[in-house]
Coordinates of C-alpha atoms and ligand atoms in Angstrom, one line a residue:
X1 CA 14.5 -33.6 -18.0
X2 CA 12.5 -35.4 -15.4
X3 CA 9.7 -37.2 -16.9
X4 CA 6.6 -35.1 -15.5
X5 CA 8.4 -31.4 -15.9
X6 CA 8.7 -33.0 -19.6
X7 CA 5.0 -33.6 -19.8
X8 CA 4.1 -30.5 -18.1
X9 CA 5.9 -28.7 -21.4
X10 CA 4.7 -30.4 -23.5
X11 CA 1.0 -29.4 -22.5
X12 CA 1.8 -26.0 -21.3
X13 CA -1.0 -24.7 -23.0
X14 CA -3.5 -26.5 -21.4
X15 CA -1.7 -26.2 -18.1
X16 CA -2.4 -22.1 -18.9
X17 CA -5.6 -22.8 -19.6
X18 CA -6.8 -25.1 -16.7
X19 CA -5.2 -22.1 -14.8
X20 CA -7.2 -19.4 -16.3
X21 CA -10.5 -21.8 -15.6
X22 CA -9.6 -22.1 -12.2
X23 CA -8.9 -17.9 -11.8
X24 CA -11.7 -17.1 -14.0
X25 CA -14.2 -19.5 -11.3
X26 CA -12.5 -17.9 -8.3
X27 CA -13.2 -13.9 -9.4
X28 CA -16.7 -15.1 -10.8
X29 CA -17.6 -16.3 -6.5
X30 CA -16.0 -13.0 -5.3
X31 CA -19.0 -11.4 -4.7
X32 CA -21.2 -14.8 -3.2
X33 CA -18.8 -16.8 -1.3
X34 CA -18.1 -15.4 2.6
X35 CA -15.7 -12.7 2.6
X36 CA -14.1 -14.6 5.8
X37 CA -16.0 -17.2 7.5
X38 CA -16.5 -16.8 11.2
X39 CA -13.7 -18.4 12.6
X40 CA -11.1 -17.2 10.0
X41 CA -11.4 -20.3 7.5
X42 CA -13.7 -21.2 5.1
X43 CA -17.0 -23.6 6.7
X44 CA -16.3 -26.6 5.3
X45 CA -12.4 -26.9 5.4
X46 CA -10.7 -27.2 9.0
X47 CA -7.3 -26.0 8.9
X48 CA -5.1 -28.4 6.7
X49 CA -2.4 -30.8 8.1
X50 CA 1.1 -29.7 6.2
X51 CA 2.0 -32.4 4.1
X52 CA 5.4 -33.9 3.5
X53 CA 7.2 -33.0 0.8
X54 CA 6.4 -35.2 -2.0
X55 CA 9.7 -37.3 -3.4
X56 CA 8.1 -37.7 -6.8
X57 CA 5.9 -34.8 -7.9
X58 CA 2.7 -35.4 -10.0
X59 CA 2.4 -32.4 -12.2
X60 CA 0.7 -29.3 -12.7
X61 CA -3.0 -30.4 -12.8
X62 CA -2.5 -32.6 -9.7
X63 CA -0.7 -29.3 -7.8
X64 CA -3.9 -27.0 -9.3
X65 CA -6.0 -29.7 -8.1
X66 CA -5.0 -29.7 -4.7
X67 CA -4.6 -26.1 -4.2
X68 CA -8.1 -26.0 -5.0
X69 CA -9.5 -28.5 -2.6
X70 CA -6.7 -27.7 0.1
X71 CA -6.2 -24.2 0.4
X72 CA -8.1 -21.7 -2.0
X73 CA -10.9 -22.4 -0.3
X74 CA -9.5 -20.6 3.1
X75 CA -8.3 -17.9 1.0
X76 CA -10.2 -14.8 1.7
X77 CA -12.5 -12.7 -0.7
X78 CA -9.5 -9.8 -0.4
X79 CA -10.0 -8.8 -3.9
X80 CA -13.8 -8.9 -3.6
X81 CA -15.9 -5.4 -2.8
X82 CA -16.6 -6.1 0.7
X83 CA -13.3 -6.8 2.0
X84 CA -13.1 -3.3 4.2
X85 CA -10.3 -4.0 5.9
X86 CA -7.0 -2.7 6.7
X87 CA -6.7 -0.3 3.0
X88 CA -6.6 -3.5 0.2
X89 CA -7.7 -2.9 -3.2
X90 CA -8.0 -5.5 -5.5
X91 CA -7.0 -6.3 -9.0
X92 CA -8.6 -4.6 -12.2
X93 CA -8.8 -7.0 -15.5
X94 CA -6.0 -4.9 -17.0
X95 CA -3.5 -5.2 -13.6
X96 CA -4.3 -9.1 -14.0
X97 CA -3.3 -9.4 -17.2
X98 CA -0.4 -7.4 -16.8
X99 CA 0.8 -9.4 -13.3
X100 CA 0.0 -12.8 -15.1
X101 CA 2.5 -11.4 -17.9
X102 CA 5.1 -10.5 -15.6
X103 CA 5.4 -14.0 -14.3
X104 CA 5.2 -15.4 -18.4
X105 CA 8.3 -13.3 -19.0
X106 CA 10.2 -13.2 -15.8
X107 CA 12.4 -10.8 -16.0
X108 CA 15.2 -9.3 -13.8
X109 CA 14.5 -5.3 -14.8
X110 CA 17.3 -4.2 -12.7
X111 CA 19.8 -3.3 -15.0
X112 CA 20.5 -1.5 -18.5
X113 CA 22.0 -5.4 -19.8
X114 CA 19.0 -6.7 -19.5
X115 CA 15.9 -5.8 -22.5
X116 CA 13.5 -2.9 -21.8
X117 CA 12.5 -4.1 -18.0
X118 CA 13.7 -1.0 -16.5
X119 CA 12.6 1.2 -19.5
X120 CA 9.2 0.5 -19.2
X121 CA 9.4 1.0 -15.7
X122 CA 10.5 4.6 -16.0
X123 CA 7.7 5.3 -18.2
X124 CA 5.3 4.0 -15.7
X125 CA 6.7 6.3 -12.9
X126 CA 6.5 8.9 -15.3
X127 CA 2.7 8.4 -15.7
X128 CA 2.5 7.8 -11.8
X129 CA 4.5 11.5 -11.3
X130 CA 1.3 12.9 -13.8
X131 CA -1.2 11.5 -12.2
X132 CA 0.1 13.0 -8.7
X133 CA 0.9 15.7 -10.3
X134 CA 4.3 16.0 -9.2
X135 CA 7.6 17.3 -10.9
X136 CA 10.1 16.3 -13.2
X137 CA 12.3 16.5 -10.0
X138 CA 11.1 13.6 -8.4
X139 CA 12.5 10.3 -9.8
X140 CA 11.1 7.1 -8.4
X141 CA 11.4 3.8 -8.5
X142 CA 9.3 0.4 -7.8
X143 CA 9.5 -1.0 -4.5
X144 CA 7.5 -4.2 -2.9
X145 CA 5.1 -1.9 -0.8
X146 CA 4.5 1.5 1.4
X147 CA 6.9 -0.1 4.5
X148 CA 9.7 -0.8 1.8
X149 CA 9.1 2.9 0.7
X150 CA 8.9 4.6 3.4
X151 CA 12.2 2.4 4.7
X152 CA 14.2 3.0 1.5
X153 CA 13.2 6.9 1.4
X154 CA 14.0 7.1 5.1
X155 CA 17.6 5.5 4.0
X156 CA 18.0 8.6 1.7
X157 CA 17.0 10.6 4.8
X158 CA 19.7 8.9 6.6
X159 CA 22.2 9.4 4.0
X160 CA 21.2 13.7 3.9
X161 CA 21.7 13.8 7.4
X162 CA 25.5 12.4 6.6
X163 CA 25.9 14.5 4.3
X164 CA 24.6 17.6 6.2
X165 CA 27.2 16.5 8.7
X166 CA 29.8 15.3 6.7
X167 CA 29.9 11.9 7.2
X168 CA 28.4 8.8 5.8
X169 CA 26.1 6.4 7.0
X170 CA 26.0 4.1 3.8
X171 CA 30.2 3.9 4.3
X172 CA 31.1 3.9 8.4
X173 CA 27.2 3.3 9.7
X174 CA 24.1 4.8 11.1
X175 CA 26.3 5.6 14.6
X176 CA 28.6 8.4 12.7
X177 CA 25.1 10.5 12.8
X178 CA 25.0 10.5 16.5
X179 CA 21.5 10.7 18.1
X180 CA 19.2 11.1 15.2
X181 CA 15.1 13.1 15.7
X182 CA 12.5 11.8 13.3
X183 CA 9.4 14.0 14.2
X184 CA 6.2 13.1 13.3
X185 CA 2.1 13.4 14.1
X186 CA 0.3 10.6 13.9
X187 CA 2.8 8.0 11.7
X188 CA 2.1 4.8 10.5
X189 CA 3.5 1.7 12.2
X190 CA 5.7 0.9 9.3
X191 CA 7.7 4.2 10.1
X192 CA 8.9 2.6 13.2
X193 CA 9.9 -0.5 11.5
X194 CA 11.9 1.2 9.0
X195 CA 13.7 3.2 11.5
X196 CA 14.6 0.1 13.2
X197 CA 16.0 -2.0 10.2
X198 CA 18.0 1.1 9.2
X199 CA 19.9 1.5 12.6
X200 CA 18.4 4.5 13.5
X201 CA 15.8 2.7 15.9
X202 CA 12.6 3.3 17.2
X203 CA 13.4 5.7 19.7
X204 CA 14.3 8.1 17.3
X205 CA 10.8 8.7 16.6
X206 CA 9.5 12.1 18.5
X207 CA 6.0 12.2 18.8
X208 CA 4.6 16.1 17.8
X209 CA 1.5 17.1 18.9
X210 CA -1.4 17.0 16.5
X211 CA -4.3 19.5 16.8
X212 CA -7.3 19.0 18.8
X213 CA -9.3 16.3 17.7
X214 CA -7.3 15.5 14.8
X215 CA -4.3 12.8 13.6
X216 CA -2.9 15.9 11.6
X217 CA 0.7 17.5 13.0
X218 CA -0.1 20.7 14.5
X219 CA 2.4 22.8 12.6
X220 CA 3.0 25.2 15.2
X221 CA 4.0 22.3 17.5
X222 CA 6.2 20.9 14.8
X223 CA 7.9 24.4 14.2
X224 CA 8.4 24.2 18.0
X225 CA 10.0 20.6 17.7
X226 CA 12.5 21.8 15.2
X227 CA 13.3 25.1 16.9
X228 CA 14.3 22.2 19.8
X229 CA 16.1 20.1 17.6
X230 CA 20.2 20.2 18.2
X231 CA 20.8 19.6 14.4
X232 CA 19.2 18.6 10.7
X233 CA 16.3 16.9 11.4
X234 CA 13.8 14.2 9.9
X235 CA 10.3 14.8 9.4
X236 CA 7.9 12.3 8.4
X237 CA 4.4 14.1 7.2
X238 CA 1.3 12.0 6.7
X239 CA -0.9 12.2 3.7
X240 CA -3.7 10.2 5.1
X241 CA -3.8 8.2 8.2
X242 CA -5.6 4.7 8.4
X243 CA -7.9 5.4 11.2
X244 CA -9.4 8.7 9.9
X245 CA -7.5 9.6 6.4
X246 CA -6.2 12.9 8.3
X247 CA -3.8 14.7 6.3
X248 CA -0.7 16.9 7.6
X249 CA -1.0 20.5 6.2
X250 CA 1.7 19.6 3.4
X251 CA 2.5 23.0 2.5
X252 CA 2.5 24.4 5.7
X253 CA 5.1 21.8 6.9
X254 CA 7.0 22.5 3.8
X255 CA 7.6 26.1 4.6
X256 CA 9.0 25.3 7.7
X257 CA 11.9 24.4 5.7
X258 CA 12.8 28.1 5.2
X259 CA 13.5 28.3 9.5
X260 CA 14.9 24.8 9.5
X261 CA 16.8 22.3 8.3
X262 CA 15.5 19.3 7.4
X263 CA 14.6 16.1 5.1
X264 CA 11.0 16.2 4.5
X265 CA 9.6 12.7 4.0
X266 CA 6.0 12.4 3.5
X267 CA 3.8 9.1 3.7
X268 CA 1.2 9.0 1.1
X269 CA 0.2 5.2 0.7
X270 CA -3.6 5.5 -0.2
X271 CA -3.9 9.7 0.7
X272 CA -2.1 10.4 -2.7
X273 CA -4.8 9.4 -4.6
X274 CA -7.3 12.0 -3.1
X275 CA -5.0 14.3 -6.1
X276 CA -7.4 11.9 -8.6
X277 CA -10.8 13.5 -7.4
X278 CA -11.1 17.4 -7.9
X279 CA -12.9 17.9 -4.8
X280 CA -10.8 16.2 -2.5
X281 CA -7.1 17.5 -4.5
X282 CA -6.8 19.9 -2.3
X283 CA -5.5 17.9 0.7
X284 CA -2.4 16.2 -1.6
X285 CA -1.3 20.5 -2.2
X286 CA 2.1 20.4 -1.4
X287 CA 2.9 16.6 -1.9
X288 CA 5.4 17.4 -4.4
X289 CA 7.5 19.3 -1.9
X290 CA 8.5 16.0 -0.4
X291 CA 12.2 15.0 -0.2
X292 CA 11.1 11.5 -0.3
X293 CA 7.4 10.1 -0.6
X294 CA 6.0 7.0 -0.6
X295 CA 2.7 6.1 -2.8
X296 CA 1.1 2.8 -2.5
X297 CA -0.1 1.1 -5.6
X298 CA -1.6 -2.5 -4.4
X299 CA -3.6 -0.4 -2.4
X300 CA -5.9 2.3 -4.1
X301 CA -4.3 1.9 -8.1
X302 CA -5.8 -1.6 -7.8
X303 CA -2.6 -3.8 -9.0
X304 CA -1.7 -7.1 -7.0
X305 CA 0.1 -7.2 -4.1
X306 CA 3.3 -6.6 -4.1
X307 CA 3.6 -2.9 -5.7
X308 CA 4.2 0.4 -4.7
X309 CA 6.1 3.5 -5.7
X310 CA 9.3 5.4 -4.1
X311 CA 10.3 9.3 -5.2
X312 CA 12.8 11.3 -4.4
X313 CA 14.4 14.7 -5.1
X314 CA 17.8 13.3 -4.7
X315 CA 18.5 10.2 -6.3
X316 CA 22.7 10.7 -6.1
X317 CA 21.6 10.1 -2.3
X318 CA 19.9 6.9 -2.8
X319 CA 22.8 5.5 -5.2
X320 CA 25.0 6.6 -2.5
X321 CA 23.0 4.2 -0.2
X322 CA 21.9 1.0 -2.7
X323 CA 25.0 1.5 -5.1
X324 CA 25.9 -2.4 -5.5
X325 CA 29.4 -2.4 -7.2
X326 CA 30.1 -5.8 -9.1
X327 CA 32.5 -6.0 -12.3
X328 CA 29.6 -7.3 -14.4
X329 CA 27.1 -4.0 -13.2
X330 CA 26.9 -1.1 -14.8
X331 CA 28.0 1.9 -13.9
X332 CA 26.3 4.7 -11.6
X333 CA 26.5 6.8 -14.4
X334 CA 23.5 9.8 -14.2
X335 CA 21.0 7.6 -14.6
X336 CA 21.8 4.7 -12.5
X337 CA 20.5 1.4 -13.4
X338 CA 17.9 0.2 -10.6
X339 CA 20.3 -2.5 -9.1
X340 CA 21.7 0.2 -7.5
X341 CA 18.7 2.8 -6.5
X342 CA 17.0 -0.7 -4.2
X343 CA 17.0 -2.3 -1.5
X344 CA 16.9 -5.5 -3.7
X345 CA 19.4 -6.7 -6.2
X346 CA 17.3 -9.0 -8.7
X347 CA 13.4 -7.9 -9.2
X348 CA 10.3 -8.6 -10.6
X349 CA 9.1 -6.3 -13.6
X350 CA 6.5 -5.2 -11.1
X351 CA 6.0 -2.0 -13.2
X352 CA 4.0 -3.9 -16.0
X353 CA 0.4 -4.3 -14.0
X354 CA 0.6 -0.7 -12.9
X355 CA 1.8 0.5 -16.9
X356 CA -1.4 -2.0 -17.6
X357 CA -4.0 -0.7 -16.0
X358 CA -2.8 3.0 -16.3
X359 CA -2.7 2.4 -20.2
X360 CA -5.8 0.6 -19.9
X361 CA -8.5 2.9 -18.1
X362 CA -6.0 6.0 -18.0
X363 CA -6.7 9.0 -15.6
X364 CA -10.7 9.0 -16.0
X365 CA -10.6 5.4 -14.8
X366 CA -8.9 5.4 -12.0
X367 CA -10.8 8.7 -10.9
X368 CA -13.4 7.2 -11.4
X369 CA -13.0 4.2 -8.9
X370 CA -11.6 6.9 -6.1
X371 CA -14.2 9.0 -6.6
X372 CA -16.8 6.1 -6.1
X373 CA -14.8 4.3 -3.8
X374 CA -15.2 8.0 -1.5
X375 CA -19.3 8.2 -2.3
X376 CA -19.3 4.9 -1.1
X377 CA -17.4 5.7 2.4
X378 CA -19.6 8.4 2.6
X379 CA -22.5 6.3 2.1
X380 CA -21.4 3.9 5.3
X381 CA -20.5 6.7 7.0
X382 CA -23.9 8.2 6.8
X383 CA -25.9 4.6 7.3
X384 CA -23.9 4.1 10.6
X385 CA -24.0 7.9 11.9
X386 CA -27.8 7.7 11.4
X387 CA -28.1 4.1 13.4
X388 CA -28.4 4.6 17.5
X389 CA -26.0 1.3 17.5
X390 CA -23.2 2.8 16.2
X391 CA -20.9 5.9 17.0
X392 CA -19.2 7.4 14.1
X393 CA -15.0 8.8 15.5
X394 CA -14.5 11.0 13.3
X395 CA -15.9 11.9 10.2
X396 CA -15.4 10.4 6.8
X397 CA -12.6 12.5 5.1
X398 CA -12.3 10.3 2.2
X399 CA -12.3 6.4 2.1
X400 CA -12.4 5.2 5.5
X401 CA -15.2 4.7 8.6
X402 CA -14.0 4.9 11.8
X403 CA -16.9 3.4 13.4
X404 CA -17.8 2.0 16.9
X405 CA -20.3 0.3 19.0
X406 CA -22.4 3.4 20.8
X407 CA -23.2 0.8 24.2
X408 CA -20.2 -0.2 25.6
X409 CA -17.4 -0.7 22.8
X410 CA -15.0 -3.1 24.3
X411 CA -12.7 -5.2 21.9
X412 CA -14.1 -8.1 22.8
X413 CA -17.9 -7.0 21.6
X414 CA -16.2 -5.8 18.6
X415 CA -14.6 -8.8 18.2
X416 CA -18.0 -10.3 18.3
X417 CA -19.6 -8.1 15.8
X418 CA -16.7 -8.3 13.5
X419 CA -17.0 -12.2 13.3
X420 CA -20.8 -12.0 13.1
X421 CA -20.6 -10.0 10.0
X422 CA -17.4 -11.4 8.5
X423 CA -19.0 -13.5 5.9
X424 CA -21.1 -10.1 4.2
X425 CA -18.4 -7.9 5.2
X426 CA -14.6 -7.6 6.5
X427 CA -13.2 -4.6 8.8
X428 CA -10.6 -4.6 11.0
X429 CA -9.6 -3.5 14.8
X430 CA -8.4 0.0 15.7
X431 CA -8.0 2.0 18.5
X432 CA -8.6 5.5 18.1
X433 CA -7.9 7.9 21.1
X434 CA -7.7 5.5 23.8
X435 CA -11.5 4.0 22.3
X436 CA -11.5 0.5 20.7
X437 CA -13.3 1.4 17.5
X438 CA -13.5 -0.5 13.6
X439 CA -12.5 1.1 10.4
X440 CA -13.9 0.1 7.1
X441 CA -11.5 1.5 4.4
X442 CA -12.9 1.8 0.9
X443 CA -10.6 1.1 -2.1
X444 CA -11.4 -1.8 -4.2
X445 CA -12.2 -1.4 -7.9
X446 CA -15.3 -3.2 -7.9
X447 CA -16.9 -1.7 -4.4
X448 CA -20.7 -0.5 -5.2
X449 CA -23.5 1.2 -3.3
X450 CA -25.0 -2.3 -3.4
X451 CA -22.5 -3.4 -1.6
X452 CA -22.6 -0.5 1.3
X453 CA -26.1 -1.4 1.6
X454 CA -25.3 -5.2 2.4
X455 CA -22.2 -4.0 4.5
X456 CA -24.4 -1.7 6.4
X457 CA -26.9 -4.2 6.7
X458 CA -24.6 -6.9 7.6
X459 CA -23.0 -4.7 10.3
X460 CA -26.8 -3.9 11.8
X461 CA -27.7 -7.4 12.1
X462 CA -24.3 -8.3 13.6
X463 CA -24.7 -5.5 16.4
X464 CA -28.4 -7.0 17.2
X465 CA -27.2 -10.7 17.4
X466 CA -23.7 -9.9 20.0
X467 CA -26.5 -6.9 22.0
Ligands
LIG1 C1 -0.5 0.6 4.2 C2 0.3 1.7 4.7 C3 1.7 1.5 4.9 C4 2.4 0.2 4.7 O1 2.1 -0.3 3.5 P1 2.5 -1.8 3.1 O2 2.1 -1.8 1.6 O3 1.6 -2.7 3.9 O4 3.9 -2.1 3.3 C5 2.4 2.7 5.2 N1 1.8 3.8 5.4 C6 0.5 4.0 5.3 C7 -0.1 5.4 5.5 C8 -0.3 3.0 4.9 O5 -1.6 3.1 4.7

């Protein structure tokens, strides 16, 4: 064994511990330290010149120690409670602990061979399906993030229109389906990205009107669409949008299904967990009618990145698409092993920081940090609406401000005010409706009124300095 690795095992403990230290000091300056400096980097570190690649390597403490001079200090506050942008929660204790685990035991849960990897991870989706209260119909599996779940369920899409037509995509290719129509309202950008990977390209997205004022599908538009449409279909609902958390009317979208034919996949990154909070359940009604949905969980469950969810109502589809035969795999069997339900072969247990935290703070918890995390939207939403600076887009349906400048809103002020305020508090571009405009999305664990009051009044000094 080379003579450091040697050392390193012999004081693996210490290593562990010098590495706690160092992760225990960085969540302890979350909430004092810039969120993001004005230019993007931290003050007093200009961007770092890459190093070579050292020839003989000097250890663990010597790599901690120079991750800490040379790069942690330009590492954002992204798990701190004023990081508003883009929708990034952060870690709670119990996610920690359970990521920090995953790496001790580094397992490959992919297959029935290999321990209780995948076992644990059906139990975790079977606390996810509670908490969204969906059926026993829908079995899902982990996936690296919304984009991989909304690609992998659009793949089972792809595979029901084969089968609709009596071909298959996962054996001869996406061009046996002939011109395939994904209709959507307002879809995320990650929708377009998976219909490129998977051959059916980006021009198979048709836009459907939404209704007046809204990012929701109108769903007399979208009956129209189908009426339209030569064959099965795709549709691709949205349970909350990142500019305004507009919701498609799920059910109403659903019921379509009974003058149409086709797969029903709905989006539901951060707009699933509005089913946590009684008084805003009602817009997830008809989530479980989904063919295919896709649930973020380094987003509003609070796990680290990379983690979300993937169900589906027919998971003999998805082996038909991920099936990866090999002599020492099991077989597909009823209940396939997850090699063959993925896009990946080999693969984290990334189920263990969501079973953590879910075992940890159970239902009430995570309510709990929706519900707050919603008061405190509310709570922006109402400083900014009530300040002559500022223009409130659309109202706050649940997490997120859509937010611009009243005087003359164009990107480049925004840019300005943005950067003023980046060190208190970080939100990100948009554009909604042809109007440059800022959101400030709400889902962090740790996010308090204190800390809408030093966003708000970050965001009102900002706007004075750049007027
Ligand atoms: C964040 C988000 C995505 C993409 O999620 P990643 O985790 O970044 O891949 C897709 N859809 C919606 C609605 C989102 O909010």
């Amino acid at each position: 064994m080379d003579r450091t690795l040697a050392a390193d095992l012999a004081r693996l403990p210490e290593l562990l511990e010098a590495t706690r230290r160092a992760a225990a000091d960085a969540l302890a300056t979350l909430d004092t330290r810039p969120v993001l400096a004005a230019d993007g980097a931290a003050p007093h570190s200009p961007a770092p010149l890459p190093e070579p690649l050292p020839e003989d390597g000097s250890g663990a403490d010597a790599a901690l120690a120079a991750f800490r001079d040379r790069w942690e200090p330009r590492l954002s506050a992204s798990a701190g409670p004023r990081y508003l942008g883009f929708v990034t929660g952060g870690a709670t204790p119990a996610a920690l602990a359970g990521d920090w685990l995953t790496a001790a035991h580094d397992q490959n849960s992919n297959s029935a061979l290999d321990g209780a990897g995948q076992d644990l991870e059906r139990e975790t989706v079977g606390w996810l399906r509670e908490l969204f209260g969906l059926s026993d119909a829908q079995t899902g599996t982990f996936v690296s993030g919304a984009t991989m779940s909304n690609t992998t369920g659009l793949a089972i899409a792809r595979e029901w229109l084969g089968e609709r037509l009596g071909v298959s995509p996962g054996e001869d290719g996406a061009a046996v389906l002939g011109p395939v129509r994904v209709l959507s309202g307002a879809p995320h950008s990650s929708i377009a990205k998976a219909l490129s990977v998977l051959g059916l390209g980006r021009s198979s997205l048709v836009p459907v009107p939404t209704l007046p004022g809204r990012e929701a599908v109108d769903p007399a538009a979208l009956d129209r669409a189908l009426a339209d449409s030569p064959g099965p279909a795709v549709v691709v609902a949205n349970a909350g949008t990142v500019n305004t958390v507009d919701f498609d009317d799920l059910r109403a979208v659903a019921a379509l299904k009974e003058r149409h034919d086709f797969w029903l996949h709905t989006d539901a990154a951060f707009g699933a967990f509005a089913a946590l909070s009684p008084e805003h359940a009602h817009l997830t009604a008809g989530l479980d009618a989904a063919d295919s949905l896709c649930v973020d969980l380094h987003k509003w469950l609070n796990v680290p990145y990379d983690s979300a969810v993937q169900f589906t109502r027919r998971q003999d589809l998805q082996a038909r698409v991920f099936q990866n035969s090999a002599a020492y795999l099991g077989p597909l069997g009823s209940h396939p092993d997850l090699v063959h339900l993925t896009p990946e072969n080999s693969h984290r247990l990334r189920a263990l920081a969501a079973w953590f935290t879910l075992r940890a703070y159970g239902r009430r918890g995570h309510r709990e940090i929706v519900e707050r995390d919603i008061a405190c939207a509310r709570a922006l939403g109402a400083e900014l609406a009530g300040d002559p600076a500022f223009r409130l887009l659309a109202p706050v349906r649940l997490n997120v401000v859509c937010f611009t400048l009243a005087d003359d809103p164009a990107p480049a002020r925004l840019a300005a005010l943005r950067e003023a305020a980046a060190a208190e508090v970080f939100v990100t571009p948009t554009v909604l409706a042809g109007t440059p405009a800022l959101r400030a999305a709400f889902s962090n664990w740790r996010t308090t009124h204190e800390d809408v009051r030093r966003a708000a009044q970050a965001l009102r000094t900002a706007a004075r300095e750049i007027a």
